[in-house]
């Protein structure tokens, strides 16, 4: 953790990726006034949801999409899947712009394109040759984005998760051999593991082979590796019977040790990060200092980190309680007290990161003036990547009233300012106390909270 220096720094809104420039060049628009609504929507969508891992940007989010779309639109090789991708881009772009400018007519066009893209995708999946193409996987990614931006999910689970798992398995190791394939894989892999960790879904295919292909020295891949192992632990411990035989008791001890080792891995991950990834501590007008970062995307990755660590503590508490019940060894309760401290530390760090992560302050902690009316403070993909971690922490019910209101407000900003209607659905779900599994009865340890210093 570092204290922020007082050197000048650009605001999070002052630096944009070159996605919009590339999109406009590839679309060959003469003037914005001469373009169609769909062309404007595509430019806006690329600006909001694509970025490349280059320069001082720390991750790529569909950064290949503008150029791939241009190739498909200009009649490059690809056949029917090229048309499918164009329809998927059009659908997702139109729904994005429709939500931003509140134009129902654009939504009607978006749903029309969505229907054509969905039919094209189903056709592509009937042929292995077509199914493994990047255009096909890209179309599925876009349709899942459409579902979340439009708020069309049936419940909390995505209708495209099974498709992601199928294509990741079908495409095999070769998809990790080039940047475009890795970008698509990262999106789908994060999507599926969110549903495992946050919603308790069970995977349909074995993805253990993926672990050997990821680069552990890369911070994002390193966090993905830990999340993958955590998903497996969460699945194995999801239904432990109350009565344990000797063999199952041994396995519970092993799971407990694995959870402790996983928490150590998370600590080591944070300690091994390059300096540019580390949080900066800045003073605030409140009693507690805030956390800022060199990029909003880095703040988003840290929010993921804290959510993953929070889930580890939840599992550790449940395993500790199972072992205490089975063995009568009350010394294991100390592990629950430690978990409570780390859990509240995770919530605190998340809340202290929100003002920067959502574009309200710059890296030095200075307030950023509100943008012109109708302009969001942050880009769409940034709000999208932070949505599920924030919702999980909120729905577990351990935040203080002030923290609860802060996280709920951030989720609301994703829904209202960024137009991602899934966020509005999640905000409503938070009113249902059984939405996400919470850490059971941790508040019996409230008196020991003072033993744990905040981050």
Short mmCIF file of C-alpha atoms in Angstrom, two decimals:
data_model
loop_
_atom_site.label_atom_id
_atom_site.label_comp_id
_atom_site.label_asym_id
_atom_site.label_seq_id
_atom_site.Cartn_x
_atom_site.Cartn_y
_atom_site.Cartn_z
CA UNK A 1 0.00 0.00 0.00
CA UNK A 2 1.40 3.38 -0.93
CA UNK A 3 0.59 6.99 -0.20
CA UNK A 4 -0.30 8.92 -3.34
CA UNK A 5 2.26 11.51 -4.43
CA UNK A 6 1.16 14.99 -5.39
CA UNK A 7 2.33 14.88 -8.99
CA UNK A 8 -0.24 15.96 -11.57
CA UNK A 9 -2.42 13.16 -12.88
CA UNK A 10 -5.08 12.89 -15.50
CA UNK A 11 -8.62 12.18 -14.39
CA UNK A 12 -10.04 8.72 -15.15
CA UNK A 13 -12.22 10.29 -17.85
CA UNK A 14 -9.41 12.23 -19.56
CA UNK A 15 -7.74 9.14 -21.03
CA UNK A 16 -9.69 6.94 -23.42
CA UNK A 17 -8.64 3.90 -25.34
CA UNK A 18 -8.26 4.18 -29.07
CA UNK A 19 -11.31 1.95 -29.62
CA UNK A 20 -13.59 4.76 -30.78
CA UNK A 21 -10.94 6.13 -33.15
CA UNK A 22 -10.33 2.69 -34.60
CA UNK A 23 -14.04 2.04 -34.98
CA UNK A 24 -14.63 5.31 -36.77
CA UNK A 25 -11.72 4.68 -39.10
CA UNK A 26 -12.78 1.10 -39.84
CA UNK A 27 -16.36 2.17 -40.45
CA UNK A 28 -15.16 4.94 -42.79
CA UNK A 29 -17.74 7.40 -41.56
CA UNK A 30 -17.57 10.67 -43.47
CA UNK A 31 -19.26 12.71 -40.76
CA UNK A 32 -21.31 11.69 -37.76
CA UNK A 33 -24.25 13.59 -39.28
CA UNK A 34 -24.09 11.33 -42.35
CA UNK A 35 -24.05 8.08 -40.40
CA UNK A 36 -27.01 5.85 -39.61
CA UNK A 37 -28.20 5.25 -36.07
CA UNK A 38 -26.71 1.77 -36.20
CA UNK A 39 -23.31 3.13 -37.24
CA UNK A 40 -23.43 5.65 -34.41
CA UNK A 41 -24.45 2.88 -32.03
CA UNK A 42 -21.53 0.69 -33.13
CA UNK A 43 -19.05 3.52 -32.54
CA UNK A 44 -20.54 4.21 -29.13
CA UNK A 45 -20.53 0.53 -28.18
CA UNK A 46 -16.90 0.06 -29.20
CA UNK A 47 -15.96 3.11 -27.15
CA UNK A 48 -17.81 1.83 -24.08
CA UNK A 49 -17.00 -1.89 -24.17
CA UNK A 50 -13.69 -2.48 -25.96
CA UNK A 51 -10.17 -1.72 -24.84
CA UNK A 52 -6.75 -3.16 -25.61
CA UNK A 53 -4.00 -4.32 -23.28
CA UNK A 54 -1.41 -1.80 -24.41
CA UNK A 55 0.41 1.21 -23.06
CA UNK A 56 -0.69 1.83 -19.48
CA UNK A 57 -3.89 -0.20 -19.80
CA UNK A 58 -3.71 -3.40 -17.75
CA UNK A 59 -6.26 -5.59 -19.48
CA UNK A 60 -7.97 -6.20 -22.78
CA UNK A 61 -11.74 -6.32 -23.00
CA UNK A 62 -12.85 -7.37 -26.48
CA UNK A 63 -10.08 -5.18 -27.89
CA UNK A 64 -9.99 -7.19 -31.11
CA UNK A 65 -13.68 -6.66 -31.87
CA UNK A 66 -13.58 -3.42 -33.92
CA UNK A 67 -11.10 -4.85 -36.42
CA UNK A 68 -12.83 -8.27 -36.59
CA UNK A 69 -16.15 -6.54 -37.18
CA UNK A 70 -14.65 -4.40 -39.94
CA UNK A 71 -13.26 -7.49 -41.69
CA UNK A 72 -16.65 -9.24 -41.53
CA UNK A 73 -18.52 -6.16 -42.69
CA UNK A 74 -16.15 -5.61 -45.60
CA UNK A 75 -16.75 -9.10 -46.94
CA UNK A 76 -13.74 -10.95 -45.58
CA UNK A 77 -13.62 -14.76 -45.38
CA UNK A 78 -15.91 -16.33 -42.85
CA UNK A 79 -19.19 -17.10 -44.57
CA UNK A 80 -22.40 -17.22 -42.51
CA UNK A 81 -20.62 -16.62 -39.19
CA UNK A 82 -19.49 -13.22 -40.48
CA UNK A 83 -23.12 -12.19 -40.91
CA UNK A 84 -23.91 -13.62 -37.49
CA UNK A 85 -21.19 -11.49 -35.90
CA UNK A 86 -22.40 -8.35 -37.69
CA UNK A 87 -25.95 -8.91 -36.43
CA UNK A 88 -24.67 -9.55 -32.90
CA UNK A 89 -22.60 -6.35 -32.94
CA UNK A 90 -25.57 -4.40 -34.30
CA UNK A 91 -27.94 -5.81 -31.70
CA UNK A 92 -25.66 -5.14 -28.73
CA UNK A 93 -24.65 -1.71 -30.00
CA UNK A 94 -28.25 -0.63 -30.57
CA UNK A 95 -29.43 -1.79 -27.14
CA UNK A 96 -26.47 0.02 -25.56
CA UNK A 97 -27.29 3.29 -27.30
CA UNK A 98 -31.03 2.81 -26.78
CA UNK A 99 -30.59 2.59 -23.02
CA UNK A 100 -28.30 5.62 -23.05
CA UNK A 101 -30.53 7.94 -25.11
CA UNK A 102 -33.80 6.26 -24.03
CA UNK A 103 -35.02 5.57 -27.56
CA UNK A 104 -37.55 2.69 -27.75
CA UNK A 105 -37.31 2.60 -31.55
CA UNK A 106 -33.64 1.62 -31.28
CA UNK A 107 -34.59 -1.16 -28.87
CA UNK A 108 -36.96 -2.58 -31.46
CA UNK A 109 -34.16 -2.59 -34.03
CA UNK A 110 -31.84 -4.17 -31.46
CA UNK A 111 -34.23 -7.04 -30.78
CA UNK A 112 -34.65 -7.62 -34.50
CA UNK A 113 -30.86 -7.91 -34.92
CA UNK A 114 -30.68 -10.13 -31.82
CA UNK A 115 -33.15 -12.58 -33.34
CA UNK A 116 -31.16 -12.78 -36.58
CA UNK A 117 -27.89 -13.22 -34.67
CA UNK A 118 -29.37 -15.95 -32.48
CA UNK A 119 -30.60 -17.88 -35.51
CA UNK A 120 -27.19 -17.49 -37.14
CA UNK A 121 -25.45 -18.67 -33.99
CA UNK A 122 -27.60 -21.78 -33.73
CA UNK A 123 -26.81 -22.58 -37.34
CA UNK A 124 -23.07 -22.10 -36.75
CA UNK A 125 -23.11 -24.44 -33.75
CA UNK A 126 -24.39 -27.27 -35.95
CA UNK A 127 -20.98 -27.47 -37.67
CA UNK A 128 -17.77 -28.03 -35.75
CA UNK A 129 -15.83 -26.13 -38.40
CA UNK A 130 -18.03 -23.06 -37.92
CA UNK A 131 -18.46 -23.46 -34.16
CA UNK A 132 -14.74 -23.16 -33.34
CA UNK A 133 -14.30 -19.90 -35.25
CA UNK A 134 -13.61 -16.69 -33.35
CA UNK A 135 -16.56 -15.05 -35.10
CA UNK A 136 -18.90 -17.63 -33.57
CA UNK A 137 -17.49 -17.26 -30.06
CA UNK A 138 -17.55 -13.47 -30.43
CA UNK A 139 -21.22 -13.57 -31.42
CA UNK A 140 -22.04 -15.60 -28.32
CA UNK A 141 -20.12 -13.15 -26.12
CA UNK A 142 -22.04 -10.26 -27.65
CA UNK A 143 -25.41 -11.95 -27.20
CA UNK A 144 -24.63 -12.55 -23.53
CA UNK A 145 -23.77 -8.85 -23.22
CA UNK A 146 -27.04 -7.99 -24.95
CA UNK A 147 -28.92 -10.10 -22.41
CA UNK A 148 -27.31 -8.24 -19.50
CA UNK A 149 -27.56 -4.74 -20.96
CA UNK A 150 -31.22 -5.27 -21.89
CA UNK A 151 -32.04 -6.96 -18.57
CA UNK A 152 -33.44 -10.03 -20.34
CA UNK A 153 -32.05 -12.70 -18.01
CA UNK A 154 -34.61 -15.17 -16.74
CA UNK A 155 -33.66 -15.07 -13.09
CA UNK A 156 -30.00 -14.49 -12.26
CA UNK A 157 -28.36 -17.14 -14.42
CA UNK A 158 -27.38 -16.40 -18.00
CA UNK A 159 -28.88 -18.37 -20.88
CA UNK A 160 -25.47 -18.41 -22.58
CA UNK A 161 -23.36 -20.06 -19.85
CA UNK A 162 -23.82 -23.58 -21.24
CA UNK A 163 -22.78 -22.31 -24.67
CA UNK A 164 -19.63 -20.72 -23.25
CA UNK A 165 -18.63 -23.96 -21.55
CA UNK A 166 -19.30 -25.95 -24.71
CA UNK A 167 -17.22 -23.64 -26.93
CA UNK A 168 -14.32 -23.40 -24.47
CA UNK A 169 -14.13 -27.19 -24.42
CA UNK A 170 -14.58 -27.52 -28.18
CA UNK A 171 -11.91 -24.93 -29.00
CA UNK A 172 -9.39 -26.60 -26.69
CA UNK A 173 -5.86 -25.44 -25.98
CA UNK A 174 -5.39 -23.72 -29.32
CA UNK A 175 -7.64 -20.84 -28.28
CA UNK A 176 -4.97 -19.68 -25.82
CA UNK A 177 -2.30 -19.50 -28.51
CA UNK A 178 -3.21 -16.03 -29.78
CA UNK A 179 -4.36 -12.75 -28.23
CA UNK A 180 -7.83 -12.79 -29.77
CA UNK A 181 -8.53 -16.30 -28.50
CA UNK A 182 -7.23 -15.45 -25.02
CA UNK A 183 -9.44 -12.37 -24.88
CA UNK A 184 -12.53 -14.38 -25.77
CA UNK A 185 -11.56 -17.15 -23.37
CA UNK A 186 -11.03 -14.70 -20.49
CA UNK A 187 -14.50 -13.23 -20.95
CA UNK A 188 -16.20 -16.63 -21.07
CA UNK A 189 -14.11 -18.13 -18.25
CA UNK A 190 -14.86 -15.22 -15.92
CA UNK A 191 -18.54 -15.44 -16.85
CA UNK A 192 -18.80 -19.15 -16.00
CA UNK A 193 -16.85 -18.93 -12.74
CA UNK A 194 -18.95 -16.00 -11.54
CA UNK A 195 -21.98 -18.25 -11.85
CA UNK A 196 -20.22 -21.04 -9.94
CA UNK A 197 -18.93 -18.86 -7.10
CA UNK A 198 -21.74 -16.33 -6.80
CA UNK A 199 -24.83 -18.26 -7.88
CA UNK A 200 -23.80 -21.79 -6.94
CA UNK A 201 -24.17 -23.17 -10.47
CA UNK A 202 -22.44 -26.43 -11.37
CA UNK A 203 -20.19 -26.66 -14.46
CA UNK A 204 -21.20 -28.93 -17.31
CA UNK A 205 -17.67 -29.75 -18.52
CA UNK A 206 -14.30 -30.43 -16.89
CA UNK A 207 -11.96 -27.48 -17.41
CA UNK A 208 -9.01 -28.65 -15.30
CA UNK A 209 -6.82 -28.75 -18.44
CA UNK A 210 -7.08 -24.97 -18.64
CA UNK A 211 -5.09 -24.45 -15.45
CA UNK A 212 -1.92 -25.78 -17.05
CA UNK A 213 -2.21 -23.33 -19.95
CA UNK A 214 -2.47 -20.10 -17.97
CA UNK A 215 0.55 -17.91 -17.30
CA UNK A 216 0.90 -17.74 -13.52
CA UNK A 217 3.20 -14.71 -13.73
CA UNK A 218 0.46 -12.64 -15.36
CA UNK A 219 -1.59 -10.94 -12.59
CA UNK A 220 -4.95 -11.54 -14.27
CA UNK A 221 -4.15 -15.16 -15.14
CA UNK A 222 -2.85 -15.66 -11.61
CA UNK A 223 -6.13 -14.46 -10.14
CA UNK A 224 -8.06 -16.63 -12.60
CA UNK A 225 -6.07 -19.66 -11.44
CA UNK A 226 -6.97 -19.02 -7.81
CA UNK A 227 -10.62 -18.42 -8.73
CA UNK A 228 -10.66 -21.71 -10.64
CA UNK A 229 -9.35 -23.64 -7.64
CA UNK A 230 -11.81 -21.82 -5.41
CA UNK A 231 -14.67 -22.82 -7.71
CA UNK A 232 -13.65 -26.46 -7.34
CA UNK A 233 -13.46 -26.13 -3.55
CA UNK A 234 -16.85 -24.42 -3.46
CA UNK A 235 -18.40 -27.26 -5.47
CA UNK A 236 -16.85 -29.97 -3.29
CA UNK A 237 -18.01 -28.34 -0.05
CA UNK A 238 -21.48 -27.26 -1.17
CA UNK A 239 -23.39 -30.17 0.37
CA UNK A 240 -21.59 -31.68 3.37
CA UNK A 241 -23.91 -33.92 5.43
CA UNK A 242 -24.29 -33.22 9.15
CA UNK A 243 -23.17 -36.73 10.06
CA UNK A 244 -19.55 -37.40 9.07
CA UNK A 245 -17.82 -40.76 8.87
CA UNK A 246 -14.05 -40.98 9.32
CA UNK A 247 -13.31 -40.68 5.62
CA UNK A 248 -15.50 -37.63 5.11
CA UNK A 249 -14.11 -35.99 8.26
CA UNK A 250 -10.62 -36.42 6.83
CA UNK A 251 -11.76 -34.77 3.60
CA UNK A 252 -13.25 -31.83 5.51
CA UNK A 253 -9.89 -31.29 7.22
CA UNK A 254 -8.24 -31.40 3.79
CA UNK A 255 -10.72 -28.86 2.43
CA UNK A 256 -10.07 -26.64 5.42
CA UNK A 257 -6.33 -26.81 4.78
CA UNK A 258 -6.93 -26.10 1.09
CA UNK A 259 -8.96 -23.01 1.96
CA UNK A 260 -6.24 -21.74 4.26
CA UNK A 261 -3.64 -22.33 1.52
CA UNK A 262 -5.86 -20.50 -0.96
CA UNK A 263 -6.06 -17.47 1.30
CA UNK A 264 -2.27 -17.52 1.54
CA UNK A 265 -2.10 -17.64 -2.27
CA UNK A 266 -4.34 -14.59 -2.47
CA UNK A 267 -2.09 -12.72 -0.06
CA UNK A 268 0.96 -13.71 -2.09
CA UNK A 269 -0.78 -12.60 -5.30
CA UNK A 270 -1.32 -9.13 -3.86
CA UNK A 271 2.26 -8.92 -2.60
CA UNK A 272 3.80 -9.96 -5.93
CA UNK A 273 2.04 -7.34 -8.05
CA UNK A 274 4.10 -4.76 -9.94
CA UNK A 275 4.14 -1.32 -8.38
CA UNK A 276 1.76 0.17 -10.95
CA UNK A 277 -0.95 -2.25 -9.79
CA UNK A 278 -0.78 -1.35 -6.10
CA UNK A 279 -3.47 0.73 -4.38
CA UNK A 280 -2.63 4.26 -3.26
CA UNK A 281 -3.90 5.59 0.06
CA UNK A 282 -5.28 9.14 -0.09
CA UNK A 283 -6.86 11.29 2.58
CA UNK A 284 -10.57 11.98 2.38
CA UNK A 285 -13.12 14.23 4.02
CA UNK A 286 -14.38 11.22 5.96
CA UNK A 287 -12.60 9.52 8.84
CA UNK A 288 -11.26 6.70 6.67
CA UNK A 289 -8.65 7.18 3.91
CA UNK A 290 -9.67 6.18 0.39
CA UNK A 291 -7.94 3.85 -2.06
CA UNK A 292 -7.07 5.00 -5.57
CA UNK A 293 -5.25 3.34 -8.45
CA UNK A 294 -3.40 4.23 -11.61
CA UNK A 295 -6.28 2.96 -13.74
CA UNK A 296 -9.95 2.31 -13.04
CA UNK A 297 -9.51 -1.15 -14.57
CA UNK A 298 -6.95 -1.93 -11.85
CA UNK A 299 -9.48 -0.86 -9.23
CA UNK A 300 -11.96 -3.27 -10.82
CA UNK A 301 -9.48 -6.14 -10.59
CA UNK A 302 -8.86 -5.37 -6.91
CA UNK A 303 -12.61 -5.39 -6.26
CA UNK A 304 -12.65 -8.87 -7.83
CA UNK A 305 -9.75 -9.83 -5.57
CA UNK A 306 -11.58 -8.74 -2.43
CA UNK A 307 -14.74 -10.59 -3.47
CA UNK A 308 -12.76 -13.79 -4.07
CA UNK A 309 -11.07 -13.46 -0.70
CA UNK A 310 -14.46 -12.85 0.89
CA UNK A 311 -15.78 -16.11 -0.61
CA UNK A 312 -12.76 -17.99 0.74
CA UNK A 313 -13.61 -16.76 4.24
CA UNK A 314 -17.22 -17.87 3.83
CA UNK A 315 -16.08 -21.38 2.97
CA UNK A 316 -13.56 -21.41 5.83
CA UNK A 317 -16.26 -20.46 8.33
CA UNK A 318 -18.57 -23.22 7.13
CA UNK A 319 -15.78 -25.81 7.27
CA UNK A 320 -14.66 -24.66 10.73
CA UNK A 321 -18.20 -25.00 12.05
CA UNK A 322 -18.51 -28.46 10.55
CA UNK A 323 -15.26 -29.54 12.20
CA UNK A 324 -16.19 -28.06 15.59
CA UNK A 325 -19.51 -29.88 15.46
CA UNK A 326 -17.85 -33.17 14.51
CA UNK A 327 -14.84 -33.04 16.85
CA UNK A 328 -15.85 -30.75 19.70
CA UNK A 329 -12.55 -28.88 19.30
CA UNK A 330 -13.52 -25.29 20.15
CA UNK A 331 -10.03 -24.07 19.21
CA UNK A 332 -11.20 -24.17 15.61
CA UNK A 333 -13.50 -21.23 16.38
CA UNK A 334 -10.43 -19.00 16.22
CA UNK A 335 -10.49 -19.57 12.48
CA UNK A 336 -13.98 -18.07 12.37
CA UNK A 337 -12.80 -14.98 14.19
CA UNK A 338 -9.97 -14.56 11.71
CA UNK A 339 -12.42 -14.99 8.84
CA UNK A 340 -14.65 -12.26 10.26
CA UNK A 341 -11.73 -9.85 10.40
CA UNK A 342 -10.64 -10.56 6.83
CA UNK A 343 -14.23 -10.36 5.59
CA UNK A 344 -14.76 -6.92 7.08
CA UNK A 345 -11.38 -5.85 5.74
CA UNK A 346 -12.52 -6.92 2.27
CA UNK A 347 -15.75 -4.95 2.57
CA UNK A 348 -13.90 -1.89 3.85
CA UNK A 349 -11.30 -1.99 1.06
CA UNK A 350 -14.05 -2.40 -1.53
CA UNK A 351 -15.99 0.59 -0.23
CA UNK A 352 -12.85 2.71 0.02
CA UNK A 353 -12.16 1.92 -3.65
CA UNK A 354 -15.63 2.82 -4.96
CA UNK A 355 -15.19 6.63 -5.23
CA UNK A 356 -12.22 6.18 -7.57
CA UNK A 357 -13.56 3.10 -9.33
CA UNK A 358 -16.74 4.96 -10.29
CA UNK A 359 -15.03 8.14 -11.42
CA UNK A 360 -15.87 10.46 -8.53
CA UNK A 361 -12.26 11.21 -7.54
CA UNK A 362 -8.92 11.20 -9.35
CA UNK A 363 -5.77 9.36 -8.31
CA UNK A 364 -4.87 12.09 -5.82
CA UNK A 365 -8.30 11.94 -4.21
CA UNK A 366 -9.49 15.21 -5.73
CA UNK A 367 -13.19 15.37 -6.67
CA UNK A 368 -13.94 15.13 -10.40
CA UNK A 369 -16.66 17.50 -11.63
CA UNK A 370 -19.80 15.83 -12.96
CA UNK A 371 -19.65 15.10 -16.70
CA UNK A 372 -22.02 16.81 -19.15
CA UNK A 373 -25.60 15.66 -18.84
CA UNK A 374 -26.09 12.19 -20.24
CA UNK A 375 -22.39 11.29 -20.14
CA UNK A 376 -21.35 8.47 -17.78
CA UNK A 377 -18.44 8.92 -15.39
CA UNK A 378 -16.87 5.61 -16.39
CA UNK A 379 -16.99 3.35 -19.42
CA UNK A 380 -19.53 0.58 -19.70
CA UNK A 381 -17.14 -2.38 -19.48
CA UNK A 382 -15.69 -1.06 -16.22
CA UNK A 383 -19.07 -0.96 -14.50
CA UNK A 384 -19.92 -4.34 -15.99
CA UNK A 385 -16.79 -6.02 -14.62
CA UNK A 386 -17.41 -4.69 -11.09
CA UNK A 387 -21.10 -5.54 -10.93
CA UNK A 388 -21.08 -9.14 -9.68
CA UNK A 389 -18.34 -8.74 -7.03
CA UNK A 390 -20.17 -5.73 -5.57
CA UNK A 391 -23.49 -7.53 -5.61
CA UNK A 392 -22.12 -10.61 -3.88
CA UNK A 393 -20.58 -8.60 -1.05
CA UNK A 394 -23.78 -6.59 -0.67
CA UNK A 395 -26.09 -9.60 -0.71
CA UNK A 396 -24.17 -11.44 2.00
CA UNK A 397 -25.46 -8.90 4.52
CA UNK A 398 -22.23 -8.22 6.43
CA UNK A 399 -21.73 -4.58 5.41
CA UNK A 400 -22.60 -1.75 7.79
CA UNK A 401 -25.63 0.40 6.88
CA UNK A 402 -23.33 3.08 5.43
CA UNK A 403 -21.36 0.51 3.42
CA UNK A 404 -24.57 -1.12 2.24
CA UNK A 405 -25.88 2.20 0.95
CA UNK A 406 -22.55 2.96 -0.77
CA UNK A 407 -22.42 -0.38 -2.59
CA UNK A 408 -26.11 -0.23 -3.48
CA UNK A 409 -25.58 3.26 -4.92
CA UNK A 410 -22.65 2.02 -7.02
CA UNK A 411 -24.73 -0.85 -8.40
CA UNK A 412 -27.51 1.62 -9.13
CA UNK A 413 -25.04 3.79 -11.04
CA UNK A 414 -24.19 0.82 -13.26
CA UNK A 415 -27.87 0.43 -14.02
CA UNK A 416 -28.94 4.05 -14.43
CA UNK A 417 -25.86 5.91 -15.71
CA UNK A 418 -24.35 3.06 -17.75
CA UNK A 419 -27.65 1.56 -18.88
CA UNK A 420 -26.86 -2.02 -17.81
CA UNK A 421 -30.27 -3.21 -16.69
CA UNK A 422 -28.91 -6.37 -15.09
CA UNK A 423 -27.68 -4.03 -12.34
CA UNK A 424 -31.24 -2.88 -11.66
CA UNK A 425 -32.32 -6.53 -11.41
CA UNK A 426 -29.52 -7.26 -8.94
CA UNK A 427 -30.39 -4.22 -6.84
CA UNK A 428 -33.92 -5.57 -6.51
CA UNK A 429 -32.62 -9.05 -5.66
CA UNK A 430 -30.66 -7.59 -2.75
CA UNK A 431 -33.99 -6.97 -1.02
CA UNK A 432 -34.38 -10.76 -0.83
CA UNK A 433 -32.22 -12.01 2.07
CA UNK A 434 -31.76 -15.52 0.67
CA UNK A 435 -30.34 -14.45 -2.70
CA UNK A 436 -26.69 -15.24 -2.02
CA UNK A 437 -25.34 -17.60 0.63
CA UNK A 438 -24.11 -15.59 3.58
CA UNK A 439 -21.52 -16.36 6.21
CA UNK A 440 -23.65 -18.00 8.92
CA UNK A 441 -24.00 -16.26 12.27
CA UNK A 442 -20.68 -14.44 12.10
CA UNK A 443 -22.07 -11.54 14.09
CA UNK A 444 -21.80 -13.60 17.26
CA UNK A 445 -18.13 -12.60 17.04
CA UNK A 446 -18.77 -8.84 16.79
CA UNK A 447 -16.93 -8.16 20.10
CA UNK A 448 -13.66 -9.38 18.56
CA UNK A 449 -13.90 -7.09 15.53
CA UNK A 450 -11.74 -4.50 17.21
CA UNK A 451 -8.82 -6.93 17.18
CA UNK A 452 -8.55 -6.61 13.42
CA UNK A 453 -7.04 -3.46 11.98
CA UNK A 454 -8.52 -2.10 8.78
CA UNK A 455 -6.47 -2.10 5.64
#
